[in-house]
Protein backbone atom coordinates (compact mmCIF):
# COMPACT_ATOMS: atom_id res chain seq x y z
CA UNK A 1 21.80 0.10 7.26
CA UNK A 2 18.24 0.35 8.59
CA UNK A 3 15.81 -2.32 9.69
CA UNK A 4 12.09 -2.10 8.62
CA UNK A 5 9.63 -4.99 9.36
CA UNK A 6 12.61 -7.19 10.19
CA UNK A 7 14.49 -6.65 6.93
CA UNK A 8 17.78 -4.81 6.69
CA UNK A 9 18.03 -2.08 3.95
CA UNK A 10 21.16 -0.13 2.94
CA UNK A 11 21.84 3.45 3.68
CA UNK A 12 20.42 5.85 1.15
CA UNK A 13 17.16 6.10 -0.79
CA UNK A 14 15.03 3.00 -0.98
CA UNK A 15 12.61 3.36 -3.89
CA UNK A 16 10.38 0.48 -2.83
CA UNK A 17 10.46 -1.89 0.18
CA UNK A 18 8.91 -5.28 0.35
CA UNK A 19 5.93 -3.72 2.02
CA UNK A 20 5.36 -0.93 -0.51
CA UNK A 21 7.05 2.05 1.18
CA UNK A 22 9.67 4.45 -0.18
CA UNK A 23 12.22 5.20 2.38
CA UNK A 24 15.37 7.24 3.14
CA UNK A 25 17.84 5.52 5.41
CA UNK A 26 20.52 7.44 7.17
CA UNK A 27 22.80 6.78 10.15
CA UNK A 28 20.51 8.92 12.31
CA UNK A 29 17.01 7.83 11.15
CA UNK A 30 14.78 6.13 8.68
CA UNK A 31 11.86 8.03 7.09
CA UNK A 32 9.31 6.24 5.06
CA UNK A 33 6.05 7.01 3.26
CA UNK A 34 3.53 4.62 1.75
CA UNK A 35 3.48 4.17 -2.07
CA UNK A 36 -0.23 3.33 -1.79
CA UNK A 37 -3.50 4.99 -1.01
CA UNK A 38 -6.16 3.45 1.30
CA UNK A 39 -9.71 3.39 0.00
CA UNK A 40 -12.17 4.83 2.66
CA UNK A 41 -15.27 5.64 0.72
CA UNK A 42 -16.94 2.87 -1.32
CA UNK A 43 -19.91 0.54 -1.04
CA UNK A 44 -18.64 -1.53 1.93
CA UNK A 45 -21.77 -3.80 1.86
CA UNK A 46 -21.22 -5.00 -1.80
CA UNK A 47 -17.39 -4.42 -2.02
CA UNK A 48 -14.15 -5.20 -0.32
CA UNK A 49 -10.58 -3.76 -0.58
CA UNK A 50 -7.87 -6.25 -1.40
CA UNK A 51 -4.16 -5.18 -1.25
CA UNK A 52 -2.28 -5.86 -4.56
CA UNK A 53 1.31 -6.44 -3.57
CA UNK A 54 2.56 -6.22 -7.19
CA UNK A 55 1.05 -2.80 -7.92
CA UNK A 56 1.37 -1.56 -4.31
CA UNK A 57 -2.24 -0.41 -4.27
CA UNK A 58 -5.73 -1.56 -3.18
CA UNK A 59 -8.15 -3.13 -5.67
CA UNK A 60 -11.79 -2.57 -4.54
CA UNK A 61 -13.86 -5.43 -5.99
CA UNK A 62 -17.27 -6.86 -5.47
CA UNK A 63 -17.48 -9.39 -2.61
CA UNK A 64 -19.36 -12.02 -4.62
CA UNK A 65 -17.33 -11.49 -7.94
CA UNK A 66 -13.76 -10.30 -7.42
CA UNK A 67 -13.36 -9.92 -11.19
CA UNK A 68 -15.72 -6.82 -11.04
CA UNK A 69 -14.31 -3.60 -9.72
CA UNK A 70 -16.16 -1.06 -7.56
CA UNK A 71 -16.23 2.60 -7.71
CA UNK A 72 -14.19 4.36 -5.02
CA UNK A 73 -15.28 7.80 -3.88
CA UNK A 74 -12.17 8.75 -1.95
CA UNK A 75 -8.82 7.40 -0.60
CA UNK A 76 -6.30 8.58 2.02
């Protein structure tokens, strides 16, 4: 198998790792891509990005009230 972040995964396609990546594991190499987008453009004075492990995505919420979402202008 392949090792990613200290965990062994079997050969073949891995639809979702513990760290929210999709990977292809072969005897020669392991190729992975993120299942999430990182927010880069939002009101950073009033808001913060918090990674949601269950949804494999970032929630951008208000710093003083995390129940209120913020508008994200762009993600990468």
